[in-house]
Coordinates of C-alpha atoms and ligand atoms in Angstrom, one line a residue:
M1 CA 4.5 20.4 16.9
S2 CA 6.9 20.4 19.8
G3 CA 9.7 18.3 21.3
F4 CA 11.3 17.2 18.1
D5 CA 12.4 18.6 14.8
P6 CA 11.1 16.6 11.8
K7 CA 14.1 17.7 9.8
K8 CA 16.1 15.6 12.2
V9 CA 14.2 12.4 11.2
D10 CA 15.1 10.1 8.4
A11 CA 12.2 8.3 6.7
V12 CA 12.6 4.8 5.2
V13 CA 10.0 3.3 2.9
L14 CA 10.2 -0.4 2.1
V15 CA 9.1 -0.9 -1.5
G16 CA 11.0 -4.0 -2.5
G17 CA 8.2 -6.7 -2.4
K18 CA 7.0 -8.5 -5.4
G19 CA 3.3 -7.8 -4.7
T20 CA 2.3 -11.3 -5.5
R21 CA -1.3 -11.0 -4.1
L22 CA -1.9 -8.2 -6.6
R23 CA -0.9 -10.3 -9.7
P24 CA -1.3 -9.9 -12.6
L25 CA -1.2 -6.1 -12.1
T26 CA 2.2 -6.3 -10.4
L27 CA 3.7 -8.3 -13.3
S28 CA 4.3 -5.0 -15.1
M29 CA 4.5 -2.5 -12.2
P30 CA 5.6 -2.7 -8.6
K31 CA 2.7 -2.5 -6.1
P32 CA 3.5 0.9 -4.7
M33 CA 3.5 2.4 -8.2
L34 CA 0.0 1.2 -9.2
P35 CA -2.3 4.2 -10.0
T36 CA -4.5 5.0 -7.1
A37 CA -7.0 7.9 -7.6
G38 CA -4.8 9.0 -10.5
L39 CA -1.4 9.0 -8.8
P40 CA 1.2 6.3 -8.1
F41 CA 0.1 4.8 -4.7
L42 CA 3.4 5.9 -3.2
T43 CA 2.7 9.6 -3.9
H44 CA 0.0 9.5 -1.2
L45 CA 2.4 8.2 1.4
L46 CA 5.3 10.4 0.4
S47 CA 3.0 13.5 0.5
R48 CA 2.1 12.6 4.0
I49 CA 5.7 12.3 5.0
A50 CA 6.4 15.7 3.4
A51 CA 3.4 17.2 5.1
T52 CA 4.9 16.2 8.5
G53 CA 8.0 18.3 7.7
I54 CA 10.3 15.3 7.2
E55 CA 12.7 16.0 4.4
R56 CA 14.8 13.0 3.8
V57 CA 13.4 9.7 2.5
L58 CA 15.3 6.5 1.7
L59 CA 13.5 4.1 -0.6
G60 CA 14.5 0.5 0.0
T61 CA 14.0 -1.0 -3.5
S62 CA 14.4 -4.4 -5.2
Y63 CA 11.6 -5.6 -7.5
K64 CA 11.4 -3.3 -10.6
A65 CA 13.5 -0.8 -8.7
E66 CA 14.2 1.5 -11.7
V67 CA 10.5 2.5 -12.0
F68 CA 10.6 4.4 -8.6
E69 CA 13.5 6.6 -9.6
E70 CA 12.0 7.4 -13.0
E71 CA 8.9 8.6 -11.3
F72 CA 10.2 10.5 -8.2
G73 CA 13.8 11.4 -9.2
D74 CA 15.5 13.4 -6.4
G75 CA 12.1 14.0 -4.8
S76 CA 12.1 17.8 -5.2
K77 CA 8.7 17.8 -6.8
L78 CA 7.3 16.6 -3.5
G79 CA 9.5 18.8 -1.4
L80 CA 11.6 15.8 -0.4
Q81 CA 15.2 14.6 -0.8
I82 CA 14.7 11.0 -2.0
E83 CA 17.6 8.5 -2.2
Y84 CA 17.3 4.9 -3.5
V85 CA 18.9 1.9 -1.8
F86 CA 18.8 -1.2 -4.0
E87 CA 18.8 -4.9 -3.0
S88 CA 19.8 -7.1 -5.9
D89 CA 18.4 -10.1 -4.0
P90 CA 15.5 -9.1 -1.7
L91 CA 16.7 -8.9 1.9
G92 CA 13.2 -9.1 3.5
T93 CA 11.7 -6.3 5.6
G94 CA 14.4 -6.4 8.3
G95 CA 17.2 -6.8 5.8
G96 CA 15.8 -3.9 3.8
I97 CA 16.0 -1.7 6.9
A98 CA 19.5 -2.8 7.8
N99 CA 20.6 -2.2 4.2
V100 CA 19.8 1.5 4.4
A101 CA 21.6 2.0 7.7
P102 CA 24.9 3.3 6.2
R103 CA 22.9 6.1 4.5
L104 CA 21.1 7.3 7.7
R105 CA 22.0 10.7 9.0
H106 CA 19.7 11.1 12.0
D107 CA 19.1 9.2 15.3
T108 CA 15.3 8.9 14.8
V109 CA 14.2 6.8 11.9
V110 CA 10.6 6.3 10.8
V111 CA 10.1 3.2 8.7
F112 CA 7.0 2.6 6.5
N113 CA 5.7 -0.4 4.6
G114 CA 5.1 1.1 1.2
D115 CA 1.6 -0.2 0.6
V116 CA -0.3 1.3 3.5
L117 CA -2.9 4.0 3.1
S118 CA -3.3 5.7 6.5
G119 CA -4.4 8.9 8.2
A120 CA -2.2 8.5 11.2
D121 CA -0.7 11.7 12.5
L122 CA 3.1 11.2 12.1
G123 CA 3.9 14.2 14.3
S124 CA 1.9 12.6 17.2
L125 CA 3.6 9.3 16.6
L126 CA 7.0 10.9 16.8
E127 CA 6.0 12.9 19.9
F128 CA 4.7 9.6 21.5
H129 CA 8.0 7.9 20.8
H130 CA 10.1 10.6 22.3
G131 CA 7.6 11.2 25.2
H132 CA 7.8 7.5 26.2
S133 CA 11.6 7.4 25.7
A134 CA 11.0 4.3 23.6
D135 CA 13.7 2.5 21.7
L136 CA 11.1 1.4 19.1
T137 CA 7.5 2.5 18.7
L138 CA 5.1 0.5 16.5
H139 CA 2.0 2.1 15.0
L140 CA -0.9 -0.2 15.9
V141 CA -4.5 -0.3 14.7
R142 CA -7.5 -2.5 15.4
V143 CA -9.0 -4.6 12.6
A144 CA -11.9 -7.0 12.3
D145 CA -9.8 -10.0 11.2
P146 CA -6.2 -9.8 12.5
R147 CA -5.0 -13.2 11.0
A148 CA -3.4 -11.6 7.9
F149 CA -1.3 -9.2 10.0
G150 CA 1.1 -9.0 12.9
S151 CA -0.9 -9.3 16.1
V152 CA 0.7 -7.0 18.8
P153 CA -0.6 -7.2 22.4
T154 CA 0.4 -4.3 24.7
D155 CA 0.3 -3.9 28.5
E156 CA -1.4 -1.1 30.6
N157 CA 1.7 1.1 30.1
G158 CA 1.6 0.8 26.3
R159 CA 4.6 -1.6 26.2
V160 CA 4.5 -4.2 23.5
T161 CA 4.5 -7.7 25.1
A162 CA 4.6 -9.9 22.0
F163 CA 4.7 -9.9 18.2
L164 CA 2.9 -12.7 16.4
E165 CA 3.1 -12.5 12.6
K166 CA 0.1 -13.9 10.7
T167 CA -1.1 -16.6 13.1
Q168 CA -4.4 -18.5 12.9
D169 CA -5.4 -17.6 16.5
P170 CA -4.1 -14.1 17.2
P171 CA -4.3 -13.0 20.9
T172 CA -5.6 -9.5 20.0
D173 CA -7.2 -7.7 17.2
Q174 CA -4.6 -4.9 17.7
I175 CA -2.2 -5.2 14.7
N176 CA 1.0 -3.9 13.3
A177 CA 0.0 -1.0 11.0
G178 CA 3.4 -1.2 9.1
C179 CA 5.0 2.0 10.5
Y180 CA 7.7 2.1 13.1
V181 CA 9.9 4.7 14.8
F182 CA 13.3 3.3 15.5
D183 CA 16.0 4.7 17.6
R184 CA 19.0 4.4 15.2
K185 CA 21.0 2.2 17.6
I186 CA 18.3 -0.5 17.3
I187 CA 18.7 -0.6 13.5
D188 CA 22.4 -1.4 14.1
R189 CA 21.3 -4.7 15.9
I190 CA 19.6 -6.1 12.8
P191 CA 21.8 -8.9 11.3
R192 CA 23.5 -8.0 8.0
G193 CA 24.2 -9.7 4.7
R194 CA 21.3 -12.2 4.7
P195 CA 17.4 -11.9 4.4
V196 CA 15.8 -11.0 7.6
S197 CA 12.1 -10.5 8.5
V198 CA 11.6 -7.6 10.9
E199 CA 8.3 -9.2 11.9
R200 CA 9.3 -12.8 12.4
E201 CA 12.8 -12.3 13.6
V202 CA 13.8 -8.8 14.7
F203 CA 10.8 -7.7 16.7
P204 CA 10.5 -11.0 18.7
A205 CA 14.3 -10.9 19.4
L206 CA 14.2 -7.2 20.6
L207 CA 11.3 -8.1 22.9
S208 CA 13.1 -11.1 24.5
D209 CA 16.2 -8.9 24.9
G210 CA 14.1 -6.4 27.0
V211 CA 14.4 -3.5 24.5
K212 CA 11.7 -0.8 25.2
V213 CA 9.1 -1.4 22.5
C214 CA 6.0 0.8 22.7
G215 CA 2.7 0.7 20.8
Y216 CA 1.0 3.8 19.5
V217 CA -2.6 3.0 18.9
D218 CA -5.0 5.2 16.9
A219 CA -8.3 5.0 15.1
T220 CA -7.7 7.0 12.0
Y221 CA -8.2 5.6 8.4
W222 CA -6.0 2.6 7.8
R223 CA -5.8 0.0 5.0
D224 CA -3.1 -2.3 3.6
M225 CA -3.5 -2.1 -0.2
G226 CA -1.9 -5.5 -0.9
T227 CA -4.9 -7.5 -2.2
P228 CA -7.3 -6.7 -5.1
E229 CA -10.2 -6.3 -2.6
D230 CA -8.3 -3.8 -0.4
F231 CA -6.8 -2.0 -3.4
V232 CA -10.2 -1.4 -4.9
R233 CA -11.6 -0.3 -1.6
G234 CA -8.7 2.0 -0.8
S235 CA -8.8 3.6 -4.3
S236 CA -12.6 4.2 -3.9
D237 CA -12.0 5.7 -0.4
L238 CA -9.4 8.1 -1.8
V239 CA -11.7 9.1 -4.7
R240 CA -14.6 9.8 -2.3
G241 CA -12.5 11.6 0.3
I242 CA -13.0 8.9 2.9
A243 CA -9.3 8.2 3.0
P244 CA -7.1 11.2 3.5
S245 CA -4.3 12.2 1.2
P246 CA -2.4 15.5 1.1
A247 CA -1.7 14.8 -2.6
L248 CA -5.4 15.2 -3.5
P249 CA -7.8 18.2 -3.3
G250 CA -10.0 18.4 -0.3
D251 CA -13.3 18.3 -2.1
R252 CA -13.7 14.9 -3.8
G253 CA -16.7 13.3 -5.4
E254 CA -18.4 10.0 -6.3
A255 CA -16.1 9.4 -9.3
L256 CA -12.9 10.7 -10.8
V257 CA -12.4 10.9 -14.6
H258 CA -8.9 11.9 -15.8
D259 CA -7.9 14.1 -18.7
G260 CA -8.2 12.5 -22.1
A261 CA -10.7 9.9 -20.9
S262 CA -14.1 9.8 -22.6
V263 CA -17.3 8.8 -20.9
A264 CA -20.4 8.3 -23.1
P265 CA -23.7 9.8 -22.1
G266 CA -25.8 7.5 -20.1
A267 CA -22.8 5.8 -18.4
V268 CA -23.2 5.6 -14.6
L269 CA -20.0 6.1 -12.6
I270 CA -20.5 5.7 -8.8
G271 CA -18.9 4.2 -5.7
G272 CA -15.5 6.0 -6.0
T273 CA -14.9 4.8 -9.6
V274 CA -11.8 6.2 -11.2
V275 CA -11.3 6.4 -15.0
G276 CA -7.7 6.7 -16.2
R277 CA -6.2 8.9 -18.9
G278 CA -7.3 8.0 -22.4
A279 CA -9.8 5.4 -21.2
E280 CA -13.1 5.0 -23.0
I281 CA -16.4 4.2 -21.2
G282 CA -19.3 3.2 -23.5
P283 CA -23.0 4.2 -23.3
G284 CA -25.2 2.6 -20.8
S285 CA -22.4 1.0 -18.8
R286 CA -22.4 1.0 -15.1
L287 CA -19.2 1.3 -13.1
D288 CA -19.5 1.0 -9.3
G289 CA -16.2 1.1 -7.4
A290 CA -14.3 0.4 -10.6
V291 CA -10.6 1.1 -11.1
I292 CA -10.0 1.7 -14.8
F293 CA -6.4 2.1 -15.7
D294 CA -5.1 4.4 -18.4
G295 CA -6.1 3.4 -22.0
A296 CA -8.6 0.7 -21.0
R297 CA -12.0 0.4 -22.8
V298 CA -15.3 -0.6 -21.4
D299 CA -18.0 -1.1 -24.1
A300 CA -21.7 -0.3 -24.1
G301 CA -23.9 -1.9 -21.5
S302 CA -21.2 -3.5 -19.4
V303 CA -21.2 -3.6 -15.6
I304 CA -18.0 -3.3 -13.6
E305 CA -18.2 -3.6 -9.9
R306 CA -15.3 -3.4 -7.4
S307 CA -12.9 -4.5 -10.0
I308 CA -9.6 -3.3 -11.6
I309 CA -9.3 -3.1 -15.4
G310 CA -5.6 -3.0 -16.4
F311 CA -3.7 -0.8 -18.8
G312 CA -5.1 -0.9 -22.3
A313 CA -7.5 -3.8 -21.5
H314 CA -10.8 -4.1 -23.3
V315 CA -14.2 -5.2 -21.9
G316 CA -16.7 -6.0 -24.7
P317 CA -20.4 -5.0 -24.7
R318 CA -22.7 -6.2 -21.9
A319 CA -20.1 -8.0 -19.9
L320 CA -20.2 -8.3 -16.1
I321 CA -17.1 -8.0 -14.0
R322 CA -17.6 -8.2 -10.2
D323 CA -14.7 -8.5 -7.7
G324 CA -12.3 -9.3 -10.5
V325 CA -8.9 -8.2 -11.9
I326 CA -8.3 -7.9 -15.7
G327 CA -4.6 -7.8 -16.6
D328 CA -3.0 -5.3 -19.0
G329 CA -4.1 -5.6 -22.6
A330 CA -6.5 -8.5 -22.0
N331 CA -9.6 -8.7 -24.2
I332 CA -12.9 -9.8 -22.6
G333 CA -15.5 -10.8 -25.1
A334 CA -19.1 -9.5 -25.1
R335 CA -21.4 -10.8 -22.4
C336 CA -18.7 -12.6 -20.5
E337 CA -19.3 -12.8 -16.7
L338 CA -16.3 -12.8 -14.4
L339 CA -17.1 -12.9 -10.7
R340 CA -15.7 -13.4 -7.2
G341 CA -12.0 -13.0 -7.4
A342 CA -11.5 -13.9 -11.1
R343 CA -8.1 -12.8 -12.4
V344 CA -7.4 -12.6 -16.1
W345 CA -3.7 -12.6 -17.1
P346 CA -2.3 -9.9 -19.4
G347 CA -3.1 -10.2 -23.1
V348 CA -5.5 -13.1 -22.6
E349 CA -8.4 -13.1 -25.1
L350 CA -11.8 -14.4 -24.0
P351 CA -14.3 -14.9 -26.8
D352 CA -17.8 -13.6 -26.7
C353 CA -19.8 -15.4 -24.0
G354 CA -16.6 -17.3 -23.3
I355 CA -17.2 -17.5 -19.5
R356 CA -20.6 -17.3 -17.9
Y357 CA -22.0 -17.8 -14.4
S358 CA -25.5 -18.2 -15.7
S359 CA -27.1 -20.3 -18.4
D360 CA -29.4 -17.6 -20.1
V361 CA -26.9 -16.6 -22.8
Ligands
GDD401 N1 13.2 -3.4 0.4 C1 12.4 -4.5 0.6 N2 12.9 -5.7 0.5 N3 11.1 -4.3 0.8 C2 10.3 -5.4 1.0 C3 10.8 -6.7 0.9 C4 12.2 -6.9 0.7 O1 12.7 -8.0 0.6 N4 9.8 -7.6 1.1 C5 8.7 -6.8 1.3 N5 9.0 -5.5 1.2 C6 8.1 -4.4 1.3 C7 6.8 -4.5 0.5 O2 7.1 -3.9 -0.8 C8 5.8 -3.7 1.3 O3 5.8 -2.3 1.0 C9 6.3 -3.9 2.7 O4 7.6 -4.4 2.7 C10 5.4 -5.0 3.5 O5 5.4 -6.2 2.8 P1 4.0 -6.9 2.5 O6 4.3 -8.1 1.6 O7 3.0 -5.9 2.0 O8 3.6 -7.4 4.0 P2 2.2 -7.8 4.5 O9 1.2 -6.8 4.1 O10 2.0 -9.2 4.2 O11 2.5 -7.7 6.1 C11 3.1 -6.6 6.7 O12 2.3 -5.4 6.8 C12 1.2 -5.6 7.7 C13 0.4 -4.2 7.7 O13 0.1 -3.8 6.4 C14 3.7 -7.0 8.1 O14 4.5 -5.9 8.5 C15 2.5 -7.2 9.1 O15 3.0 -7.4 10.4 C16 1.6 -5.9 9.1 O16 0.5 -6.2 9.9
MG402 MG1 1.1 -5.2 2.8

């Protein structure tokens, strides 16, 4: 790496959102702390920051803020110095960045959304920012459906020409990947003391003021983990080694079973399934792309596909769960069928055959 010293960069990670699209899992735990391939999701991002040589990380917290400090403390286990900056009322993405400003020590600040799984090379991103003498550089990726993201067109010189957050008819499939390099003086322009959206307010204002905003486009692994579908997919990709993470070993397999879990003979675990600590998987069950949190139980003959089973939840025998989310401690009776985006709230009890999608009970 040349041209800049990563020790002279502050990292800011925004983790204050409520994670509503991942409810009910986020009722008990903030989204960036949900277990992903056996680690709190944020560990993968923090390890990537540490691997770049950046040392100082400010976490912008709000919702369930205390959980982050309990897990990461001063950051020394990850080779980082982590500080926590709390918003008692959420200030939005822009407000969250402005709120950490008094704690910044360096002129280059790299800001991350705390729910993105990415293989982008942060060293190259920082080189690009300095090489282009940009005031602000946005990491951009291309996606099949840009409507759920910030659409970000650029000109032939890589200058960002517009920023359109979550529009029905986006002008380009090139989107905001949720990672920005700010020149410190730009952060000082964000309004203080009220909620501000960096996407809807700050970026458009900077562009109309003629600030030099550049787009760094790459084609490495990228996924926002904010919905059950994406969370399941990202977890599976981490388990199988399709998604990179410096926090995981290089050789990964088809499934990951954690210490203290028991998997009965004849159970089939495929598609990047992960089985948490103390979980129990019964004989003849089939788990394909399943995310089984700690202490959950899946009984004999059940099929779990692309679904998340919350902490301590129980799935009775011969149930089918496909593209669903089962909340912590819920109890799914034998032969229930839960399909296509079903979400069961924590502690809910479904009797045997209580919900079916077919009539042959
Ligand atoms: N500190 C703080 N305060 N953090 C917040 C707040 C807040 O009030 N609101 C949201 N966050 C954090 C969330 O915890 C998350 O890590 C990050 O900011 C982004 O919020 P999301 O709710 O996940 O946003 P999104 O996925 O709908 O859209 C954003 O990310 C996309 C890429 O993943 C936007 O930045 C889009 O433009 C972008 O394409
Ligand atoms: Mg998101």
